[in-house]
Short mmCIF file of C-alpha atoms (C1' of nucleotides) in Angstrom, two decimals:
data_model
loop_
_atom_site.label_atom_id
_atom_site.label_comp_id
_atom_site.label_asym_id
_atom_site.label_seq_id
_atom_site.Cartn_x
_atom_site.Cartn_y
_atom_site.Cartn_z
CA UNK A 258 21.50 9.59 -18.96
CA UNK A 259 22.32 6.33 -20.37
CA UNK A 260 20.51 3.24 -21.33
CA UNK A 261 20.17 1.88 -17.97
CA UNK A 262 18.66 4.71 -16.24
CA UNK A 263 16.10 2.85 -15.29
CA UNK A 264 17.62 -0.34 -14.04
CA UNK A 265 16.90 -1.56 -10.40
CA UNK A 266 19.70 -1.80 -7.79
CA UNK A 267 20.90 -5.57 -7.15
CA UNK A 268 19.31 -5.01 -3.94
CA UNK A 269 16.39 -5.06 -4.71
CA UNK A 270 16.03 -7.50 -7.30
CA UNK A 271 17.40 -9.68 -4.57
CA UNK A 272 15.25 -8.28 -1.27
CA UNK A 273 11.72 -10.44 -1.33
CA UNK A 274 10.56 -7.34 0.93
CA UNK A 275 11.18 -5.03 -2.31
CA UNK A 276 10.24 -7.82 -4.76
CA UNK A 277 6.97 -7.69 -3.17
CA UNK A 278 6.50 -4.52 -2.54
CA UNK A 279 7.13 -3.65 -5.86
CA UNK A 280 5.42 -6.25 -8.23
CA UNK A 281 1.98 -5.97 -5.77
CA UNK A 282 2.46 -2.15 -6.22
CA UNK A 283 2.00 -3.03 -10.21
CA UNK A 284 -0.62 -5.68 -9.63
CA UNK A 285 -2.74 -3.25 -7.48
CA UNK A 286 -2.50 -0.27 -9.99
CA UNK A 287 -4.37 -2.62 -12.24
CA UNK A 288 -6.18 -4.37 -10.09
CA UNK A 289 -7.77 -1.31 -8.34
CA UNK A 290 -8.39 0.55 -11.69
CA UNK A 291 -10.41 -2.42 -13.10
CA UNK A 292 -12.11 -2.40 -9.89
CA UNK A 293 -13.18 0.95 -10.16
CA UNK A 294 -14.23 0.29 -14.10
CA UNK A 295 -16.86 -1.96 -12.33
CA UNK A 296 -17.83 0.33 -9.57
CA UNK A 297 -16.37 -1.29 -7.54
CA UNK A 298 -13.60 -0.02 -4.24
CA UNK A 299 -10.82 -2.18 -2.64
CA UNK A 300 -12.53 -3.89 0.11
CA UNK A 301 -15.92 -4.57 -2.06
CA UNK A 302 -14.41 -7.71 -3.35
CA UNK A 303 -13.56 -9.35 -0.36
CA UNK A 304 -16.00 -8.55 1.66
CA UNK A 305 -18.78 -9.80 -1.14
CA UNK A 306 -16.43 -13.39 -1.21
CA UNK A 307 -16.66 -13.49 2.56
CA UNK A 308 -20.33 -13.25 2.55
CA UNK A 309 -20.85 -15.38 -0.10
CA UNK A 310 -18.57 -18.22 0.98
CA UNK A 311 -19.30 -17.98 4.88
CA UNK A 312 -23.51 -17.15 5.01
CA UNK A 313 -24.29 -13.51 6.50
CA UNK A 314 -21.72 -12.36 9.74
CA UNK A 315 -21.68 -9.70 11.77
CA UNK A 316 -19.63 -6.50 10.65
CA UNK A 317 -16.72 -7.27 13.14
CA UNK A 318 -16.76 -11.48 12.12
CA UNK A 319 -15.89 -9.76 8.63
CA UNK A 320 -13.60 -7.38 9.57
CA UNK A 321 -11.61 -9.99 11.20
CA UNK A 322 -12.29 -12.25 8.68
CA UNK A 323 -10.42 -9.91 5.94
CA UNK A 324 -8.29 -8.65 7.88
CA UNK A 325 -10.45 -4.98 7.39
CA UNK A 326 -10.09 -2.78 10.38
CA UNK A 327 -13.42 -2.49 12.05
CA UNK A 328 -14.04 1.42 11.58
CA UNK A 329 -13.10 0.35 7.71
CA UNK A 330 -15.69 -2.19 7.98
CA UNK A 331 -18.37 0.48 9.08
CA UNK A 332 -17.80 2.65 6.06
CA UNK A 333 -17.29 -0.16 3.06
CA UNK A 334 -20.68 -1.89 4.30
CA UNK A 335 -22.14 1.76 4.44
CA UNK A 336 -21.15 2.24 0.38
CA UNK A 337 -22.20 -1.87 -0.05
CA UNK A 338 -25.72 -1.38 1.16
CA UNK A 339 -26.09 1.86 -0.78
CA UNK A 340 -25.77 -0.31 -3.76
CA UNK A 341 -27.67 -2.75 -2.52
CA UNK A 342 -25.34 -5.51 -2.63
CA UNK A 343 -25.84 -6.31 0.97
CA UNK A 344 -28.27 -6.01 3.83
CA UNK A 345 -28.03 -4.99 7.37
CA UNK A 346 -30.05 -6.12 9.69
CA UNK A 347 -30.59 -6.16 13.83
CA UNK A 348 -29.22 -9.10 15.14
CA UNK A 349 -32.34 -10.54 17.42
CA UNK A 350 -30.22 -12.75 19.85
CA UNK A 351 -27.40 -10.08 20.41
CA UNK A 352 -28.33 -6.46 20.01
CA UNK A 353 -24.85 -5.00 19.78
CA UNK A 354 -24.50 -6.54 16.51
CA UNK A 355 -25.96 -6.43 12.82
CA UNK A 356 -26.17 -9.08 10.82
CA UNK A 357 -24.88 -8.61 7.00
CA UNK A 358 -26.35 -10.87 3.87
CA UNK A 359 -25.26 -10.40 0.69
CA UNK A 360 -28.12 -9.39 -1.79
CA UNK A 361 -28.74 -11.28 -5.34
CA UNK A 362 -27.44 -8.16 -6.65
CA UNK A 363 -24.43 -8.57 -4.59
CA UNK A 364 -23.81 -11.95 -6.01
CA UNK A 365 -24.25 -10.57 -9.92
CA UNK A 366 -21.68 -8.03 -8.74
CA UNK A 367 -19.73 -10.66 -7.27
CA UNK A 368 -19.42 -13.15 -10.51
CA UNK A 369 -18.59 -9.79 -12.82
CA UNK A 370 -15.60 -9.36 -10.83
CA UNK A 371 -14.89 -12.49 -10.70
CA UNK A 372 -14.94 -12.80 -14.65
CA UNK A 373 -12.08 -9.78 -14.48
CA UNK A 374 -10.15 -10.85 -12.27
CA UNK A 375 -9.92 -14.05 -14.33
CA UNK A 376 -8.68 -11.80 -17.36
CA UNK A 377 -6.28 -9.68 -14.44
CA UNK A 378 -4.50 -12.88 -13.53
CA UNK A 379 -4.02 -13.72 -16.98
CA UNK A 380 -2.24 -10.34 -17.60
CA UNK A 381 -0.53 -10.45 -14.44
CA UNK A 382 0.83 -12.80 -14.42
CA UNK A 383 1.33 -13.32 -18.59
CA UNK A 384 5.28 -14.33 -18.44
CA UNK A 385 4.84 -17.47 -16.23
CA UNK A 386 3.70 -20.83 -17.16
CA UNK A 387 0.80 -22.34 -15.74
CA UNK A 388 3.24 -24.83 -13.55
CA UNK A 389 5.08 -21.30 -12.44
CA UNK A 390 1.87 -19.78 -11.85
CA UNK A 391 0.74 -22.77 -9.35
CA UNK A 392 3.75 -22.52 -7.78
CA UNK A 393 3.77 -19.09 -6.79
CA UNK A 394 -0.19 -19.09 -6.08
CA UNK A 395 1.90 -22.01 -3.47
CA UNK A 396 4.82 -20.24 -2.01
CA UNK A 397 2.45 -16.84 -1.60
CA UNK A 398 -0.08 -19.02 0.26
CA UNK A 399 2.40 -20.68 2.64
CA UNK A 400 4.20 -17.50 3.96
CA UNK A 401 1.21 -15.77 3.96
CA UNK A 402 -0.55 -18.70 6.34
CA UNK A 403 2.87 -18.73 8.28
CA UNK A 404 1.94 -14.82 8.91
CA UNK A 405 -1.59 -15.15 9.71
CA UNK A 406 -1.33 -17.48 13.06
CA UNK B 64 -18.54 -17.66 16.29
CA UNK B 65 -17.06 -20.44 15.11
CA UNK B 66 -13.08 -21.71 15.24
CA UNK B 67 -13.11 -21.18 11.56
CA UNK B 68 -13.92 -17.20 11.99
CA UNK B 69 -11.07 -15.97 10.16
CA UNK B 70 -10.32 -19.04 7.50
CA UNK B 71 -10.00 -16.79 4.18
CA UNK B 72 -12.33 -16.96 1.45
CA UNK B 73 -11.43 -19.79 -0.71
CA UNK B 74 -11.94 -16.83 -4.01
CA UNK B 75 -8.51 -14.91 -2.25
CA UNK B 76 -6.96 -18.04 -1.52
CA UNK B 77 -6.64 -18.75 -5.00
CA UNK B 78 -6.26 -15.07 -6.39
CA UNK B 79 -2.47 -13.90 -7.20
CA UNK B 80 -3.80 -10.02 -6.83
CA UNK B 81 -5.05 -10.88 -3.51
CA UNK B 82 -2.43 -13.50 -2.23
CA UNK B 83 0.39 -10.52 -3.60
CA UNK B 84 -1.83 -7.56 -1.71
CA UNK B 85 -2.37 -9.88 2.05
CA UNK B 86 1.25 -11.03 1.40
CA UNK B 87 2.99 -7.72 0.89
CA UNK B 88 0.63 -6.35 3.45
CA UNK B 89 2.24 -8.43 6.21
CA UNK B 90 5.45 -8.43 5.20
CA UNK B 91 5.39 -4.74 5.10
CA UNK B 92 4.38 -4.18 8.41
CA UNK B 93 7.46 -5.97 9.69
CA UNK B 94 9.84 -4.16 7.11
CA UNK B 95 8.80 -0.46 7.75
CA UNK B 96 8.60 -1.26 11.06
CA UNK B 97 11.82 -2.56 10.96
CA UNK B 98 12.88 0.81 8.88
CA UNK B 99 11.76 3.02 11.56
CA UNK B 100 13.62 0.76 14.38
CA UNK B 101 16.43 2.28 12.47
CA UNK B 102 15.39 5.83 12.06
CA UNK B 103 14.96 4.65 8.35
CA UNK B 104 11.92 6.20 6.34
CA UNK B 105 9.87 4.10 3.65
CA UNK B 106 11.90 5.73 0.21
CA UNK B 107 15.40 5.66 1.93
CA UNK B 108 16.91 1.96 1.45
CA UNK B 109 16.00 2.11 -2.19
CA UNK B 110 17.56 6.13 -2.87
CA UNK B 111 20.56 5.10 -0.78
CA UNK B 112 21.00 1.81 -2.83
CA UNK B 113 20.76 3.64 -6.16
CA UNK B 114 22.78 6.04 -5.20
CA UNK B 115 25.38 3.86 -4.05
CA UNK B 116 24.76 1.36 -6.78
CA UNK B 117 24.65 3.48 -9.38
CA UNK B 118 26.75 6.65 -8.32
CA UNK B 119 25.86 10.22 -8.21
CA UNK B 120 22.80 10.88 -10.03
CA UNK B 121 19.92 13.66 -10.79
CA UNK B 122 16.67 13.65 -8.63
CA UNK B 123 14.56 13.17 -11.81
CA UNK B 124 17.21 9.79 -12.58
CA UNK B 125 16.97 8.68 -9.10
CA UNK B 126 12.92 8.80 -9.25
CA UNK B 127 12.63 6.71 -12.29
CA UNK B 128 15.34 4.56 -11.19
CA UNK B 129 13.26 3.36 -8.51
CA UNK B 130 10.06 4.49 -9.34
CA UNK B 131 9.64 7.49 -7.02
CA UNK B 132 7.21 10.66 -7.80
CA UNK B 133 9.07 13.26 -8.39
CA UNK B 134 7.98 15.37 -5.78
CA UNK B 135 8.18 12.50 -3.67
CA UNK B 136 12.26 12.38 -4.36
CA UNK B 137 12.19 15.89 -2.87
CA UNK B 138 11.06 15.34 0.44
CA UNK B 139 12.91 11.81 0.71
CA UNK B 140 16.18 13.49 0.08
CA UNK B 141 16.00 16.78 2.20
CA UNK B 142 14.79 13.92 4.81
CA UNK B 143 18.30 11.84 3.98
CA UNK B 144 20.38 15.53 3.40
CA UNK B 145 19.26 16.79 6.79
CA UNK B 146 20.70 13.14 8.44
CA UNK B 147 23.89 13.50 6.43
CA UNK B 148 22.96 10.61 4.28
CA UNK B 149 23.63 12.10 1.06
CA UNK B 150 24.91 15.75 -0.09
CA UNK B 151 22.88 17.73 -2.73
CA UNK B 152 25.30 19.64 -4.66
CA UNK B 153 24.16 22.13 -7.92
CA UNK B 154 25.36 20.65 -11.43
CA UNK B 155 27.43 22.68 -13.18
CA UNK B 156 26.98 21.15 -16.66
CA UNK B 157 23.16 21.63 -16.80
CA UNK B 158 21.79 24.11 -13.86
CA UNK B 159 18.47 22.94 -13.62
CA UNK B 160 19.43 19.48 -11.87
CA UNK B 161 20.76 18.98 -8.77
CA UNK B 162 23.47 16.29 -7.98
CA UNK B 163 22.52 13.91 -4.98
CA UNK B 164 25.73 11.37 -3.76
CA UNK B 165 26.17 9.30 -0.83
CA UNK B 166 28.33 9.99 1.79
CA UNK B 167 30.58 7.99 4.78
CA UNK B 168 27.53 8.37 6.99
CA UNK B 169 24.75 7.35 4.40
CA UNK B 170 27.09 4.20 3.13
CA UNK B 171 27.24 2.94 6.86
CA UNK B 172 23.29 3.37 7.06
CA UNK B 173 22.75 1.55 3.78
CA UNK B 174 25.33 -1.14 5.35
CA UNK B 175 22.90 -1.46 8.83
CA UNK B 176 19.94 -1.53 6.80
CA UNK B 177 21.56 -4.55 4.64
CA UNK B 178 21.95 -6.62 8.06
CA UNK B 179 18.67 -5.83 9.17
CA UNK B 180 17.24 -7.23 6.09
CA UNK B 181 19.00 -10.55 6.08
CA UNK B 182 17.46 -10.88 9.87
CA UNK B 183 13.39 -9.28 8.18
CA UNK B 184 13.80 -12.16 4.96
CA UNK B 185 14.86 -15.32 7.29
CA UNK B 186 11.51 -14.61 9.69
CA UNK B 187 9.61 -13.50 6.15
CA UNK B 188 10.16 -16.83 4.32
CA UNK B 189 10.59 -18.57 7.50
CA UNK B 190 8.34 -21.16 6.58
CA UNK B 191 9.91 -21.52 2.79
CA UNK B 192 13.21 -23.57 2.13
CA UNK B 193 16.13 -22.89 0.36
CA UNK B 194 14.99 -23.78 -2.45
CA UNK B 195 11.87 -22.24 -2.35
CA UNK B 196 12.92 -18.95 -1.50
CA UNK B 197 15.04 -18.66 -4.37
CA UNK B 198 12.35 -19.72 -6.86
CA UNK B 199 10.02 -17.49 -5.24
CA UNK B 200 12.21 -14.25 -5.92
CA UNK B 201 12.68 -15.71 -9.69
CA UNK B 202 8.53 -15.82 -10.36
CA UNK B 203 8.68 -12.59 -8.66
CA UNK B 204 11.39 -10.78 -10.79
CA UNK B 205 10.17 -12.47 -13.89
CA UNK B 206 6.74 -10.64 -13.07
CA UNK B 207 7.93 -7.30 -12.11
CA UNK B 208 10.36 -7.05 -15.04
CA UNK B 209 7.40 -7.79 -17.04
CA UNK B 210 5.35 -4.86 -16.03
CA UNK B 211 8.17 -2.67 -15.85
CA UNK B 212 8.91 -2.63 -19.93
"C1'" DC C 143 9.95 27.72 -28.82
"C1'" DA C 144 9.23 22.89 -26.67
"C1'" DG C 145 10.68 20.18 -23.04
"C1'" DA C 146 13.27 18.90 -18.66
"C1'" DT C 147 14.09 19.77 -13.71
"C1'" DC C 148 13.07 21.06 -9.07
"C1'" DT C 149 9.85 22.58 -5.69
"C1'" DC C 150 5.59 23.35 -3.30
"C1'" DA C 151 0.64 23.01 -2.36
"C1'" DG C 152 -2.94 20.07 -2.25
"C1'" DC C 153 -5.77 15.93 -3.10
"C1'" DT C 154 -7.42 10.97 -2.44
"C1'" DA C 155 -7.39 6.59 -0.26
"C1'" DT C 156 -5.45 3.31 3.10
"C1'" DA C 157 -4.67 1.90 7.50
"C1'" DC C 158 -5.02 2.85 11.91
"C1'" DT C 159 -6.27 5.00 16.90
"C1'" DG C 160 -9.29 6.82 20.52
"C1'" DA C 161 -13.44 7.43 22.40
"C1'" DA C 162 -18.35 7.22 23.03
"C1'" DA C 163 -22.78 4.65 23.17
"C1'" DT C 164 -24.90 0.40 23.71
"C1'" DG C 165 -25.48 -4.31 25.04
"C1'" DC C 166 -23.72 -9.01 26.69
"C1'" DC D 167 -17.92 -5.26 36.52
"C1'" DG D 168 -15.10 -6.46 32.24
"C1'" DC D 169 -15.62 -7.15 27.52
"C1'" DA D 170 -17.65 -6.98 22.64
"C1'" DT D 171 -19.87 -4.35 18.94
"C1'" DT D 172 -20.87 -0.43 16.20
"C1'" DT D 173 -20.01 4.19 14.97
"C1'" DC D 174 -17.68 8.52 14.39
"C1'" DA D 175 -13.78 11.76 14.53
"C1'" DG D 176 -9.30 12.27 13.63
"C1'" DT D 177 -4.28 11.06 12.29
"C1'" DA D 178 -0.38 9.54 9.27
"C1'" DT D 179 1.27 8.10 5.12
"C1'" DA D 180 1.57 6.75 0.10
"C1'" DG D 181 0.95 7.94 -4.25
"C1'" DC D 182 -0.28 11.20 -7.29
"C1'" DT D 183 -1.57 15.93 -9.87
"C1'" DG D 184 -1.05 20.76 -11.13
"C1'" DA D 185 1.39 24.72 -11.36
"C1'" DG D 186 5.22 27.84 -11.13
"C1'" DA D 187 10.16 29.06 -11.60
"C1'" DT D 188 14.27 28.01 -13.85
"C1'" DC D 189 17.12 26.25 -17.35
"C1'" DT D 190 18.59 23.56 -21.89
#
DNA sequence: CAGATCTCAGCTATACTGAAATGC
DNA sequence: CGCATTTCAGTATAGCTGAGATCT
């Protein structure tokens, strides 16, 4: 066992698939536990933004909205209501659907995580400058819009 | 239903966790699928790279090289043994580890897989230039290497 | 003895599929 | 009728934990 045991392969310090992969794997292991420190599961926070930013939606607007598989959808809103952070309600003009609003608790719950994730960024993303953090905020925003059409 | 239905919430938009999770999200679904086009499971390109990389090594070595469970290196390499991708031999020097190297068969895989990449990280950063990919994989490594003291 | 290695069993959560019930 | 919406049941996989057997 030497020194560089745990050095990557040139590969992969040179694959964007594995550069990915890999620093989003470290970014969601503390992004998900400080998540969970505020009661919080993966697709609460999106699904509260959505909500927020858009006015209520029905559950499979959201779903496609977030990119949240529909069956997904179901169960997060299920766990969401419990805590009251939404509401679900009949849709009067089209009874297939139900119409989701995001409660003023949902909102409270909404600007806490907000305030983390402003502290998450900052430790994510500690070694870059602010002009290197812009710019990759930039580059992950235009491949990820080239992916989404 | 508007034509906006699935703009993203402006909050994701400007979140690195988020932009890093939808990102590696899409890009993954065209890289494993791309794996399993070539009979390739998730752990193999990494193990196979180490190993080639790196040389024979321990499976306790190879899973902190790349940051594999250990009980996850099990099952990847009888998965990579029973394709005659590697050869798990006993150590004779210390008994309790076994010795996993490459062979002929696994170096050709690793070789197909390294083609099929180039091909995965053109359409990835398709809509990136030059110049842009490059710094992209920079902020990334910067960022990884970071978390990974 | 403490600690490392390999292996297996099992757990949780994500992401997804199929199908049924209902309504447009 | 075809199609959309909601819901539930079930599958596959990733990532991880605990424990046991073996060895240094």
């Amino acid at each position: 066992m030497t020194a560089e045991d745990d050095a990557f392969p040139e590969r992969i310090r040179a694959s964007p698939l594995w550069l990915l992969t890999y620093t989003t794997g470290h970014a969601q292991r503390l992004g998900w536990a400080a998540m969970a420190a505020h009661g919080a599961r993966r697709y609460h926070y999106v699904l509260l933004a959505a909500l927020e930013e858009f006015g209520p939606a029905s559950q499979a607007a959201l779903g496609r909205r977030v990119e949240i598989d529909r069956s997904d959808v179901v169960a997060a809103i299920n766990e969401l209501a419990e805590l009251n952070y939404v509401e679900r309600t009949l849709d009067a003009s089209d009874r297939r659907r139900n119409t989701i609003t995001i409660t003023e608790d949902g909102r409270r719950q909404l600007q806490r995580l907000d305030e983390m994730l402003l502290g998450l960024h900052d430790e994510l993303l500690a070694p870059l400058s602010t002009e290197e953090r812009t710019e990759l905020v930039r580059l992950l925003s235009r491949v990820l819009d080239h992916h989404r059409m």
